[in-house]
Short mmCIF file of C-alpha atoms in Angstrom, two decimals:
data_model
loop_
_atom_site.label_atom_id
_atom_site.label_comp_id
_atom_site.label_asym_id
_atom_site.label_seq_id
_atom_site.Cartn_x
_atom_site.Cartn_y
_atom_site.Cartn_z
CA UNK A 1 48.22 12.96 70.78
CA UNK A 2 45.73 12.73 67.70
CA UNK A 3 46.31 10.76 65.39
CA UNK A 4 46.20 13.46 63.09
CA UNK A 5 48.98 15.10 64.19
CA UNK A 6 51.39 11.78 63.55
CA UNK A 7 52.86 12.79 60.28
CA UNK A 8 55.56 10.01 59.95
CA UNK A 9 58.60 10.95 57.81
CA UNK A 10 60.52 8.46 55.35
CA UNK A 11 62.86 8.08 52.50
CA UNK A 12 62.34 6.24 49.60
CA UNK A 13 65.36 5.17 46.15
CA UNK A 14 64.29 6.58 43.15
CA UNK A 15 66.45 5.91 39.86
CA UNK A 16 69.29 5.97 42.52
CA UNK A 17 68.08 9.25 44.07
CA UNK A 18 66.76 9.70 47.48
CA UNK A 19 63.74 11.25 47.83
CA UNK A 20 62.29 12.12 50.81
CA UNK A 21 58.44 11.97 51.96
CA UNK A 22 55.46 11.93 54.72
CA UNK A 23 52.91 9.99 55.59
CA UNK A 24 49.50 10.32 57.65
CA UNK A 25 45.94 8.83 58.03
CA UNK A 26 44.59 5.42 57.93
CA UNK A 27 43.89 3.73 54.31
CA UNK A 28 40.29 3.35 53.74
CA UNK A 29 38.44 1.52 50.52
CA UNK A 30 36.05 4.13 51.15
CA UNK A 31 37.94 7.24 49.68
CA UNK A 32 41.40 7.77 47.63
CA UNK A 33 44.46 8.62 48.74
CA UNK A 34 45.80 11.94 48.28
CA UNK A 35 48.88 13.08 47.23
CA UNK A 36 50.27 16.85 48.27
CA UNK A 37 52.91 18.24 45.69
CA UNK A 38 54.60 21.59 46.56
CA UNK A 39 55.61 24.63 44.37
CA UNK A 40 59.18 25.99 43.54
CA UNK A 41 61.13 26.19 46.25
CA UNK A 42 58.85 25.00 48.52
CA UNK A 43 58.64 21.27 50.58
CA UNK A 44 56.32 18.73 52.39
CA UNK A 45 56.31 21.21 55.30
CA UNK A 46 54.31 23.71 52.95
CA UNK A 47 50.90 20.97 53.44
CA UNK A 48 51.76 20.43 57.16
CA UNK A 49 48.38 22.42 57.76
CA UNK A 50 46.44 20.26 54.85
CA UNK A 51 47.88 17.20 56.48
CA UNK A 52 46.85 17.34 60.04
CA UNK A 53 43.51 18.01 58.94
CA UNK A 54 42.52 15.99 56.42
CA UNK A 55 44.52 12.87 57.52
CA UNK A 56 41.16 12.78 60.31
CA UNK A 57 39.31 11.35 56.76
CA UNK A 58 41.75 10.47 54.45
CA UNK A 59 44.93 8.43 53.75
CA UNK A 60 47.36 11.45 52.72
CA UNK A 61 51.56 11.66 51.60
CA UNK A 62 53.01 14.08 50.28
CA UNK A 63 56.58 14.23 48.91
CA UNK A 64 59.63 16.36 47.95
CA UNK A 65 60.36 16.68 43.96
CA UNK A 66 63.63 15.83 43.16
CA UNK A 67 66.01 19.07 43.86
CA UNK A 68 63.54 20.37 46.87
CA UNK A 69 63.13 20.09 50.63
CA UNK A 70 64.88 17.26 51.56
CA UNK A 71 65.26 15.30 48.59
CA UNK A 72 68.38 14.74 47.31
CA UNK A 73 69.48 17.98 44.84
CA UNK A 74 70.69 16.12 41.98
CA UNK A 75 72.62 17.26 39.41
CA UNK A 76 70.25 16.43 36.37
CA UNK A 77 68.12 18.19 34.02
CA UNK A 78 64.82 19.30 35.20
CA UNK A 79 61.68 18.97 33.52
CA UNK A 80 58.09 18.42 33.77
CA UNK A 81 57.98 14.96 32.40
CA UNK A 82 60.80 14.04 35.19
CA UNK A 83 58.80 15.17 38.20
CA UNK A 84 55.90 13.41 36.24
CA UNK A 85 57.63 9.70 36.50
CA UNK A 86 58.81 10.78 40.29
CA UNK A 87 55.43 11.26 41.09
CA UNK A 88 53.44 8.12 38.65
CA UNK A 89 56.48 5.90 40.16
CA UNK A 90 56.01 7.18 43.63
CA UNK A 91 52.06 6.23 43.53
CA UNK A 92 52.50 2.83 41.81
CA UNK A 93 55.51 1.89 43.97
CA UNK A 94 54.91 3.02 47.48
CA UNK A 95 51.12 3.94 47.38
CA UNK A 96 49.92 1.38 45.16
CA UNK A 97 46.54 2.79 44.12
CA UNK A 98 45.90 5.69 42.39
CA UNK A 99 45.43 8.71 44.31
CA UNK A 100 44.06 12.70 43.64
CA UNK A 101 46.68 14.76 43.02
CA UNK A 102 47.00 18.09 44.87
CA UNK A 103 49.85 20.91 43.54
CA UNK A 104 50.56 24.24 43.93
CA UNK A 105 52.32 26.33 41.61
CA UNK A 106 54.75 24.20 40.05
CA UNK A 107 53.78 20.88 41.98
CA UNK A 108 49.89 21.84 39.68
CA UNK A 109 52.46 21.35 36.41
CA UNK A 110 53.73 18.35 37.44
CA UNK A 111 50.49 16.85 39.16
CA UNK A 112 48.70 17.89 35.92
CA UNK A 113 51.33 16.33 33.61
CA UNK A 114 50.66 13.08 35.72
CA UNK A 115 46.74 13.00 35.52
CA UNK A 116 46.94 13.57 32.41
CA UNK A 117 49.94 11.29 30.58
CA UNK A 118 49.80 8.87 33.64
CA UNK A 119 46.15 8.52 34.15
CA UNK A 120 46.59 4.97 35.94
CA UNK A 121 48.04 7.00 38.60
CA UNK A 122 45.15 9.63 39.78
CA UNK A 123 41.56 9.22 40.93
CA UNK A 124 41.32 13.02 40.29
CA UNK A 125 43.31 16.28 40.30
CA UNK A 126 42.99 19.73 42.30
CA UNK A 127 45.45 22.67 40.92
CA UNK A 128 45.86 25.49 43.64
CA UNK A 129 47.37 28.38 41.35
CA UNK A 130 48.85 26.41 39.12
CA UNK A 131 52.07 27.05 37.44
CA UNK A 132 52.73 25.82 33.43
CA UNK A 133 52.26 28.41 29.96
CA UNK A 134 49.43 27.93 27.46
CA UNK A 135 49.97 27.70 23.69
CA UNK A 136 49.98 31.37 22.48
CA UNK A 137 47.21 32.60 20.54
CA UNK A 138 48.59 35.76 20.31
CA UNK A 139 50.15 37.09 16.94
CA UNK A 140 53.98 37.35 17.55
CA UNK A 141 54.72 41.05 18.54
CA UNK A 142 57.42 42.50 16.30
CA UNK A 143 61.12 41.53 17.00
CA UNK A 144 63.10 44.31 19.12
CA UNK A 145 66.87 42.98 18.64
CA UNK A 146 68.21 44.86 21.00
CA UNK A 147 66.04 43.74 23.85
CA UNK A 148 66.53 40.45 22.80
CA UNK A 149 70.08 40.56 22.84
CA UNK A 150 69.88 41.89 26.43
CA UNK A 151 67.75 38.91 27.06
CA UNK A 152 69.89 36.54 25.78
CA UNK A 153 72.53 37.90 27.31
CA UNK A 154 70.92 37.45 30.54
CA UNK A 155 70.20 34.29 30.36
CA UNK A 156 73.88 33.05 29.30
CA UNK A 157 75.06 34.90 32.08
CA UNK A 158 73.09 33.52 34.67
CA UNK A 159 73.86 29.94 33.51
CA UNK A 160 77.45 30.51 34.41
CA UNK A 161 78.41 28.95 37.54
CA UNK A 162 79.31 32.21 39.62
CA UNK A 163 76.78 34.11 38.49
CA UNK A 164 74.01 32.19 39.35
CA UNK A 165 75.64 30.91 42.35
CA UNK A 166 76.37 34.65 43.91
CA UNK A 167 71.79 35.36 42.74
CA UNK A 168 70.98 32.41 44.39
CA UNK A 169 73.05 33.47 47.83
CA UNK A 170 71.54 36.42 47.51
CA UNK A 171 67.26 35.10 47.27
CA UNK A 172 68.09 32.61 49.77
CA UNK A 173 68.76 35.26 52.28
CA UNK A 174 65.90 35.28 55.03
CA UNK A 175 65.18 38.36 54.79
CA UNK A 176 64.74 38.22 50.71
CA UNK A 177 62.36 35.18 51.19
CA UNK A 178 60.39 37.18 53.84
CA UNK A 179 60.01 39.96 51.41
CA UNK A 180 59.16 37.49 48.61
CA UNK A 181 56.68 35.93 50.64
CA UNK A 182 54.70 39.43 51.51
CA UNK A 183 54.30 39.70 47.81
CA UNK A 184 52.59 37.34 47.15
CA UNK A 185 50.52 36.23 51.11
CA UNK A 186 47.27 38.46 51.45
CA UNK A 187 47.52 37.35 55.04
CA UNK A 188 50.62 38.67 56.32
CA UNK A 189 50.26 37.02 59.56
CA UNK A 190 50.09 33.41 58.00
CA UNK A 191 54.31 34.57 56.83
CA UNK A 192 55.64 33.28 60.17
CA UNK A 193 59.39 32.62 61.03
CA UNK A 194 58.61 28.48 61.26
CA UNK A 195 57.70 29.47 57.24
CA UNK A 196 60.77 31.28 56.39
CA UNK A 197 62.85 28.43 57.80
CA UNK A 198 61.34 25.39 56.45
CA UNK A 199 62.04 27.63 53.08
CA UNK A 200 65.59 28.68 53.89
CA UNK A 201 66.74 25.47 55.59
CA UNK A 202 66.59 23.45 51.90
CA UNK A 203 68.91 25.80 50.43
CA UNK A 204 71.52 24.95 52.76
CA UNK A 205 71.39 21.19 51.48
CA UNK A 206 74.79 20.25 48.82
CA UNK A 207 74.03 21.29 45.28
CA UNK A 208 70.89 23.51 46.23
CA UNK A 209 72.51 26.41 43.85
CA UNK A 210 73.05 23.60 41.35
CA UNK A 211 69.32 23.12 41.54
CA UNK A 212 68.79 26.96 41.36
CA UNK A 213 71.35 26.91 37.97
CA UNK A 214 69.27 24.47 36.45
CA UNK A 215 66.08 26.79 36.52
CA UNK A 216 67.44 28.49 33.48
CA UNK A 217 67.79 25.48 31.58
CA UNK A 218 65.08 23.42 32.42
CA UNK A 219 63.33 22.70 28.60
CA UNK A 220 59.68 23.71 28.30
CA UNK A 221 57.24 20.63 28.32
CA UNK A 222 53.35 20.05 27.24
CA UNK A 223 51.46 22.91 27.49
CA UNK A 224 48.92 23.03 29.80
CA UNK A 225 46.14 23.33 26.90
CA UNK A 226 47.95 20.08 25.79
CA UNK A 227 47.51 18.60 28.80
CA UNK A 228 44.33 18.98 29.45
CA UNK A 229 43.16 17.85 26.11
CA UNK A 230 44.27 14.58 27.36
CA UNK A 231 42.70 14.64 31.11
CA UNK A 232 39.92 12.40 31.57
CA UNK A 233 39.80 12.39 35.55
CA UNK A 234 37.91 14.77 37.95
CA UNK A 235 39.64 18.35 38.04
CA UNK A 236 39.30 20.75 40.63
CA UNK A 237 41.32 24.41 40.40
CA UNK A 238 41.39 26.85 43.75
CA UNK A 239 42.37 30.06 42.98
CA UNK A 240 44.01 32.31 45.17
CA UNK A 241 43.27 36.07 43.67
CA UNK A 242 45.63 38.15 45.44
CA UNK A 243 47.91 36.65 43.43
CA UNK A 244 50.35 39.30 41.94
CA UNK A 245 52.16 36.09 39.82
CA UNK A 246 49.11 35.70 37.88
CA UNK A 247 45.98 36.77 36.86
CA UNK A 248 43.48 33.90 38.29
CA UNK A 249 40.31 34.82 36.65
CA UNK A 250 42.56 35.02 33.00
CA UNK A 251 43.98 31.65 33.80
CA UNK A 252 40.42 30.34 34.52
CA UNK A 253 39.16 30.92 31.67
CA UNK A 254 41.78 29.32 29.46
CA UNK A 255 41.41 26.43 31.93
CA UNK A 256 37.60 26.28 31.03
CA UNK A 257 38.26 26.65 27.07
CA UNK A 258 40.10 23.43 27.07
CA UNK A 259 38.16 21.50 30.34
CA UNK A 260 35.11 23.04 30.78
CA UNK A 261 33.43 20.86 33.08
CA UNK A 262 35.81 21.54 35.92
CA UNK A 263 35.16 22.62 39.37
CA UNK A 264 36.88 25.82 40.79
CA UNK A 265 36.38 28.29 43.32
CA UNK A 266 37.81 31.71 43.72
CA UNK A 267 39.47 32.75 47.26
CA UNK A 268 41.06 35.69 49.31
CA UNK A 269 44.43 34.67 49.13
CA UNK A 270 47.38 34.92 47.58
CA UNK A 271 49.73 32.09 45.62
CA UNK A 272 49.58 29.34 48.59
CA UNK A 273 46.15 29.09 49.37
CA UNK A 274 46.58 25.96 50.86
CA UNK A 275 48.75 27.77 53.49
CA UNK A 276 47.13 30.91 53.73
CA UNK A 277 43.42 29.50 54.05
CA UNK A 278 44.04 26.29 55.34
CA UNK A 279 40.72 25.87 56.82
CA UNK A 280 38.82 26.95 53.52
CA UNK A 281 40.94 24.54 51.26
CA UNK A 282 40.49 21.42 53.74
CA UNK A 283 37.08 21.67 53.33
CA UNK A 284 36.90 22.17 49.53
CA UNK A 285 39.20 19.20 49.03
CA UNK A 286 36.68 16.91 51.40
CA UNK A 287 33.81 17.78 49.76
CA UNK A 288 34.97 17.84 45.82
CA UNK A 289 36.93 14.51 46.91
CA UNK A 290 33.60 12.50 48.19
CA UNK A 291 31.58 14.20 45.47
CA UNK A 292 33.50 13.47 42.20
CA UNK A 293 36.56 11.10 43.16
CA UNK A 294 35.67 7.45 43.71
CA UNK A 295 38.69 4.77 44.63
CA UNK A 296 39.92 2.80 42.02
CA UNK A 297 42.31 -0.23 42.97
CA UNK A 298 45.53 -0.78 41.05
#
């Protein structure tokens, strides 16, 4: 068997929490580690194409936020700046040098939030359609009360227990995450039943609807124009533009207001690129990696 292919899972005790991860590759002075962190919902399986690859090259982990895959689903409140210790813990504790950072969706927020407010943690950062809201420039639109009511409403109701636990039976349901998925996959192909069930199967796990409950009250963090006001490593952002979640050349440009000297590159594929274009990522990472990412020893 390559030695690719020998992704090695383990658990590791964070603030009394057990967190699970994976392992793969051969350390090397020559290049950084890198660190995979998946979006909402998602798990370590979501990089299990990034993995195999680019563990030929590099040292690579990747890891399961608290309240996903198979880490434990806590009962806590979720933030940004929590899955930013997780991850600056997890690198000085169990990788012990810093690494690049790669995140999709909401693993980009939290990977960002590290890069930047934990810089002795990453040689350099890639964002693959990342999640997390700018500051608004807009002028406030006029207040509707009625619609805001409604809102509010909403949201109260959802953060009672039954409510929220009879909407998260209900998107957890194969069949809803298949649909989900064709939303927002160009490929369709790439949305395979191994995919639905390395979704579905955390959900099972005790308090995954507590998890799912705490969406709704998770408090907003840094904004991402923040943030990257305080970067000072290597960024690199991979768009996928079929996204219907967001608008990737819109996002770019805020990205490149507040970091301009960024790398990016634009690709046909939805809100996992990394899944959906495996191939095409892999080799972006290699390349931006050896260009602009040097290794740095703790």
């Amino acid at each position: 068997m390559p030695a690719a292919t020998l992704i090695s899972s383990h658990y590791w005790e964070w603030r009394d929490y057990r967190i699970h991860y994976v392992r793969a590759g051969t350390p090397t002075p020559k290049w950084p580690p890198l660190l995979c962190v998946h979006g909402f919902g998602a798990s370590t399986d979501h990089w299990r194409k990034n993995i195999e690859q680019l563990s030929e090259t590099y040292e690579v982990w990747a890891l399961d936020l608290l309240g996903f895959g198979r880490s434990q689903k806590a009962d806590t409140a979720y933030s940004g700046d929590l899955w930013r210790d997780q991850l600056h813990d997890f690198i000085q504790e169990m990788i012990c040098r810093p690494a690049v950072l790669l995140g999709n969706s909401l693993g980009g927020y939290a990977s960002l939030c590290t890069a930047a407010q934990r810089s002795q943690s990453a040689a350099g950062v890639i964002l693959l359609n990342s999640a997390g809201p700018f500051t608004s420039t807009e002028p406030e639109p006029p207040k509707r009360p009625v619609r805001e009511a409604i809102g509010k409403l909403t949201r109260n109701v959802l953060l009672q227990p039954v409510p929220s636990y009879l909407l998260f039976q209900y998107v957890r349901r194969k069949s809803i995450i298949r649909k989900t998925l064709a939303k927002v996959y160009v490929d369709q192909s790439a949305i395979t039943d191994r995919l639905i069930d390395e979704i579905y199967r955390p959900s099972c796990d005790p308090g995954a609807a507590t998890v799912f409950r705490s969406v709704f009250q998770t408090r907003q963090g840094a904004k991402v124009d923040e943030l990257l006001q305080q970067l000072d490593r290597p960024l690199m952002l991979l768009w996928g533009e079929g996204d219907p979640w967001m608008n990737a050349r819109a996002r770019s440009a805020q990205f490149r207001q507040y970091y301009s000297q960024l790398t990016e590159h634009f690709l046909n594929a939805g809100h996992c690129p990394h899944d959906e274009v495996p191939e095409q990522v892999n080799a972006l990472v290699d390349g931006w990696v050896q260009e602009f990412c040097v290794p740095v020893a703790c």
